[in-house]
Amino acid sequence: MDQIDILSGLKPDSEVYRARRERPEFVDGAELCRETVLAPRNGFGISHAMRAALAARMARFIGREDLARAYDLMLDEAGSDDELAAIASTGDLPPEADAFTKALVRHADFVTKTPRDSIRADIERLEAAGLTNPQIIALSELIAFVNFEARVIVGLSVLELVA
């Protein structure tokens, strides 16, 4: 069982669990994607702990406290601090947070809450804060994955209830 199974409430003997296993590339792919976006070999200057904090924050904004707690555990293992804990909790950043951190948080919040409003200027704002193209791509992948994962969990949960 993977995180999606657990948070969806899937039982190994359920029809939905078995149906999901008929496409193992999707199950394995989601796990591989999680590892790649949250703990990549080359983090491009965005630490595993920062990624976990952002993931927890996004999960909370989406309304998936269970998913957020899973990311909180990851953050604790990666080495949390006061700033990262504030990020994960959806709190305000300390005033001394650097422009890079503020840009990461602002963009993750914005795209998670209002993805349709994203425009080129949002990417330019990241560049102005000092993010490189690889960092912008890494952040975008993280945002996409957490939002994808939350939606898959919701969908599978509903299917499990009606199956």
mmCIF file of C-alpha atoms in Angstrom:
data_model
loop_
_atom_site.group_PDB
_atom_site.id
_atom_site.type_symbol
_atom_site.label_atom_id
_atom_site.label_comp_id
_atom_site.label_asym_id
_atom_site.label_seq_id
_atom_site.Cartn_x
_atom_site.Cartn_y
_atom_site.Cartn_z
ATOM 1 C CA MET A 1 0.000 0.000 0.000
ATOM 2 C CA ASP A 2 1.227 3.467 -0.829
ATOM 3 C CA GLN A 3 0.339 6.873 0.589
ATOM 4 C CA ILE A 4 -2.481 7.341 -1.904
ATOM 5 C CA ASP A 5 -4.065 4.000 -0.906
ATOM 6 C CA ILE A 6 -3.782 4.801 2.788
ATOM 7 C CA LEU A 7 -5.157 8.336 2.581
ATOM 8 C CA SER A 8 -7.927 7.233 0.217
ATOM 9 C CA GLY A 9 -9.016 4.606 2.725
ATOM 10 C CA LEU A 10 -8.538 1.796 0.245
ATOM 11 C CA LYS A 11 -8.529 -1.700 1.662
ATOM 12 C CA PRO A 12 -6.358 -4.383 0.016
ATOM 13 C CA ASP A 13 -9.435 -6.553 -0.529
ATOM 14 C CA SER A 14 -11.521 -3.771 -2.116
ATOM 15 C CA GLU A 15 -12.529 -3.556 -5.734
ATOM 16 C CA VAL A 16 -11.009 -0.070 -6.105
ATOM 17 C CA TYR A 17 -7.666 -1.233 -4.673
ATOM 18 C CA ARG A 18 -7.600 -4.173 -7.107
ATOM 19 C CA ALA A 19 -8.616 -1.944 -10.034
ATOM 20 C CA ARG A 20 -5.804 0.462 -9.210
ATOM 21 C CA ARG A 21 -3.351 -2.456 -9.300
ATOM 22 C CA GLU A 22 -4.436 -3.331 -12.831
ATOM 23 C CA ARG A 23 -2.348 -0.341 -13.892
ATOM 24 C CA PRO A 24 0.809 -0.781 -11.796
ATOM 25 C CA GLU A 25 2.611 1.843 -13.855
ATOM 26 C CA PHE A 26 0.243 4.455 -12.402
ATOM 27 C CA VAL A 27 0.723 3.248 -8.839
ATOM 28 C CA ASP A 28 4.495 2.969 -9.189
ATOM 29 C CA GLY A 29 4.643 6.172 -11.206
ATOM 30 C CA ALA A 30 2.922 8.186 -8.496
ATOM 31 C CA GLU A 31 5.379 6.895 -5.890
ATOM 32 C CA LEU A 32 8.354 7.584 -8.144
ATOM 33 C CA CYS A 33 7.029 11.061 -8.844
ATOM 34 C CA ARG A 34 6.652 11.714 -5.098
ATOM 35 C CA GLU A 35 10.273 10.736 -4.508
ATOM 36 C CA THR A 36 11.484 12.762 -7.472
ATOM 37 C CA VAL A 37 9.741 16.023 -6.574
ATOM 38 C CA LEU A 38 10.147 15.816 -2.791
ATOM 39 C CA ALA A 39 13.611 14.314 -2.397
ATOM 40 C CA PRO A 40 15.431 14.572 -5.712
ATOM 41 C CA ARG A 41 19.101 13.753 -6.109
ATOM 42 C CA ASN A 42 19.676 17.314 -7.297
ATOM 43 C CA GLY A 43 17.394 19.675 -5.426
ATOM 44 C CA PHE A 44 18.538 22.724 -7.406
ATOM 45 C CA GLY A 45 18.873 24.665 -4.167
ATOM 46 C CA ILE A 46 15.383 23.835 -2.896
ATOM 47 C CA SER A 47 15.944 21.537 0.060
ATOM 48 C CA HIS A 48 13.986 18.400 0.848
ATOM 49 C CA ALA A 49 12.772 20.101 4.041
ATOM 50 C CA MET A 50 11.543 23.169 2.119
ATOM 51 C CA ARG A 51 9.771 20.934 -0.379
ATOM 52 C CA ALA A 52 8.052 19.022 2.450
ATOM 53 C CA ALA A 53 7.016 22.293 4.133
ATOM 54 C CA LEU A 54 5.571 23.638 0.879
ATOM 55 C CA ALA A 55 3.785 20.337 0.241
ATOM 56 C CA ALA A 56 2.221 20.390 3.720
ATOM 57 C CA ARG A 57 1.142 23.999 3.195
ATOM 58 C CA MET A 58 -0.463 23.254 -0.156
ATOM 59 C CA ALA A 59 -2.245 20.184 1.236
ATOM 60 C CA ARG A 60 -3.698 22.355 4.006
ATOM 61 C CA PHE A 61 -4.923 24.961 1.523
ATOM 62 C CA ILE A 62 -6.557 22.182 -0.490
ATOM 63 C CA GLY A 63 -8.279 20.992 2.678
ATOM 64 C CA ARG A 64 -6.427 17.670 3.040
ATOM 65 C CA GLU A 65 -5.158 17.757 6.606
ATOM 66 C CA ASP A 66 -4.395 14.027 6.421
ATOM 67 C CA LEU A 67 -2.073 14.612 3.474
ATOM 68 C CA ALA A 68 -0.569 17.638 5.216
ATOM 69 C CA ARG A 69 0.253 15.496 8.271
ATOM 70 C CA ALA A 70 2.022 12.979 6.025
ATOM 71 C CA TYR A 71 4.147 15.819 4.683
ATOM 72 C CA ASP A 72 4.679 17.145 8.224
ATOM 73 C CA LEU A 73 6.271 13.796 9.108
ATOM 74 C CA MET A 74 8.505 14.105 6.068
ATOM 75 C CA LEU A 75 9.429 17.629 7.152
ATOM 76 C CA ASP A 76 10.305 16.449 10.664
ATOM 77 C CA GLU A 77 12.539 13.728 9.215
ATOM 78 C CA ALA A 78 14.193 16.214 6.861
ATOM 79 C CA GLY A 79 14.920 18.677 9.667
ATOM 80 C CA SER A 80 12.318 21.310 10.404
ATOM 81 C CA ASP A 81 12.955 24.715 11.951
ATOM 82 C CA ASP A 82 10.716 27.638 12.964
ATOM 83 C CA GLU A 83 10.558 29.108 9.470
ATOM 84 C CA LEU A 84 9.749 25.773 7.827
ATOM 85 C CA ALA A 85 7.142 25.003 10.492
ATOM 86 C CA ALA A 86 5.483 28.367 9.781
ATOM 87 C CA ILE A 87 5.454 27.587 6.069
ATOM 88 C CA ALA A 88 3.945 24.134 6.640
ATOM 89 C CA SER A 89 1.266 25.463 8.964
ATOM 90 C CA THR A 90 0.073 28.094 6.442
ATOM 91 C CA GLY A 91 1.272 30.768 8.828
ATOM 92 C CA ASP A 92 2.935 34.010 7.877
ATOM 93 C CA LEU A 93 6.625 33.927 7.193
ATOM 94 C CA PRO A 94 8.929 35.601 9.659
ATOM 95 C CA PRO A 95 9.813 39.128 8.486
ATOM 96 C CA GLU A 96 13.452 38.090 8.112
ATOM 97 C CA ALA A 97 12.600 35.410 5.506
ATOM 98 C CA ASP A 98 14.661 35.957 2.388
ATOM 99 C CA ALA A 99 13.245 36.911 -1.010
ATOM 100 C CA PHE A 100 13.869 33.403 -2.372
ATOM 101 C CA THR A 101 11.758 31.772 0.364
ATOM 102 C CA LYS A 102 9.033 34.392 0.062
ATOM 103 C CA ALA A 103 8.876 33.790 -3.686
ATOM 104 C CA LEU A 104 8.593 30.011 -3.257
ATOM 105 C CA VAL A 105 5.782 30.330 -0.732
ATOM 106 C CA ARG A 106 3.913 33.041 -2.597
ATOM 107 C CA HIS A 107 3.994 31.095 -5.859
ATOM 108 C CA ALA A 108 2.966 27.780 -4.267
ATOM 109 C CA ASP A 109 0.066 29.520 -2.517
ATOM 110 C CA PHE A 110 -1.024 31.391 -5.628
ATOM 111 C CA VAL A 111 -0.962 28.428 -8.003
ATOM 112 C CA THR A 112 -2.645 26.138 -5.472
ATOM 113 C CA LYS A 113 -5.429 28.598 -4.696
ATOM 114 C CA THR A 114 -5.968 30.218 -8.106
ATOM 115 C CA PRO A 115 -4.224 28.202 -10.844
ATOM 116 C CA ARG A 116 -6.312 29.738 -13.620
ATOM 117 C CA ASP A 117 -4.997 33.185 -12.773
ATOM 118 C CA SER A 118 -1.360 32.251 -13.454
ATOM 119 C CA ILE A 119 0.318 34.364 -16.107
ATOM 120 C CA ARG A 120 3.827 34.913 -17.455
ATOM 121 C CA ALA A 121 4.369 37.739 -14.947
ATOM 122 C CA ASP A 122 4.199 35.169 -12.141
ATOM 123 C CA ILE A 123 7.195 33.349 -13.584
ATOM 124 C CA GLU A 124 8.965 36.657 -14.097
ATOM 125 C CA ARG A 125 8.382 37.418 -10.410
ATOM 126 C CA LEU A 126 10.155 34.155 -9.533
ATOM 127 C CA GLU A 127 13.049 35.091 -11.808
ATOM 128 C CA ALA A 128 13.242 38.536 -10.199
ATOM 129 C CA ALA A 129 13.502 36.847 -6.794
ATOM 130 C CA GLY A 130 16.539 34.949 -8.056
ATOM 131 C CA LEU A 131 15.075 31.569 -9.017
ATOM 132 C CA THR A 132 16.762 29.840 -11.913
ATOM 133 C CA ASN A 133 14.889 28.001 -14.665
ATOM 134 C CA PRO A 134 15.641 24.594 -13.067
ATOM 135 C CA GLN A 135 14.336 25.898 -9.717
ATOM 136 C CA ILE A 136 11.166 27.237 -11.331
ATOM 137 C CA ILE A 137 10.613 23.890 -13.025
ATOM 138 C CA ALA A 138 11.268 22.002 -9.763
ATOM 139 C CA LEU A 139 8.795 24.236 -7.904
ATOM 140 C CA SER A 140 6.205 23.795 -10.663
ATOM 141 C CA GLU A 141 6.607 20.011 -10.514
ATOM 142 C CA LEU A 142 6.139 20.041 -6.749
ATOM 143 C CA ILE A 143 3.017 22.200 -6.985
ATOM 144 C CA ALA A 144 1.583 20.004 -9.729
ATOM 145 C CA PHE A 145 2.296 16.776 -7.866
ATOM 146 C CA VAL A 146 0.785 17.806 -4.527
ATOM 147 C CA ASN A 147 -2.344 19.119 -6.222
ATOM 148 C CA PHE A 148 -2.578 15.963 -8.362
ATOM 149 C CA GLU A 149 -2.101 13.696 -5.362
ATOM 150 C CA ALA A 150 -4.794 15.472 -3.345
ATOM 151 C CA ARG A 151 -7.281 15.157 -6.185
ATOM 152 C CA VAL A 152 -6.519 11.471 -6.762
ATOM 153 C CA ILE A 153 -7.023 10.819 -3.039
ATOM 154 C CA VAL A 154 -10.403 12.561 -3.134
ATOM 155 C CA GLY A 155 -11.486 10.629 -6.235
ATOM 156 C CA LEU A 156 -10.403 7.263 -4.915
ATOM 157 C CA SER A 157 -12.041 7.975 -1.544
ATOM 158 C CA VAL A 158 -15.358 8.611 -3.256
ATOM 159 C CA LEU A 159 -15.013 5.484 -5.376
ATOM 160 C CA GLU A 160 -14.186 3.431 -2.284
ATOM 161 C CA LEU A 161 -17.346 4.712 -0.571
ATOM 162 C CA VAL A 162 -19.658 3.839 -3.454
ATOM 163 C CA ALA A 163 -18.007 0.566 -4.489
#
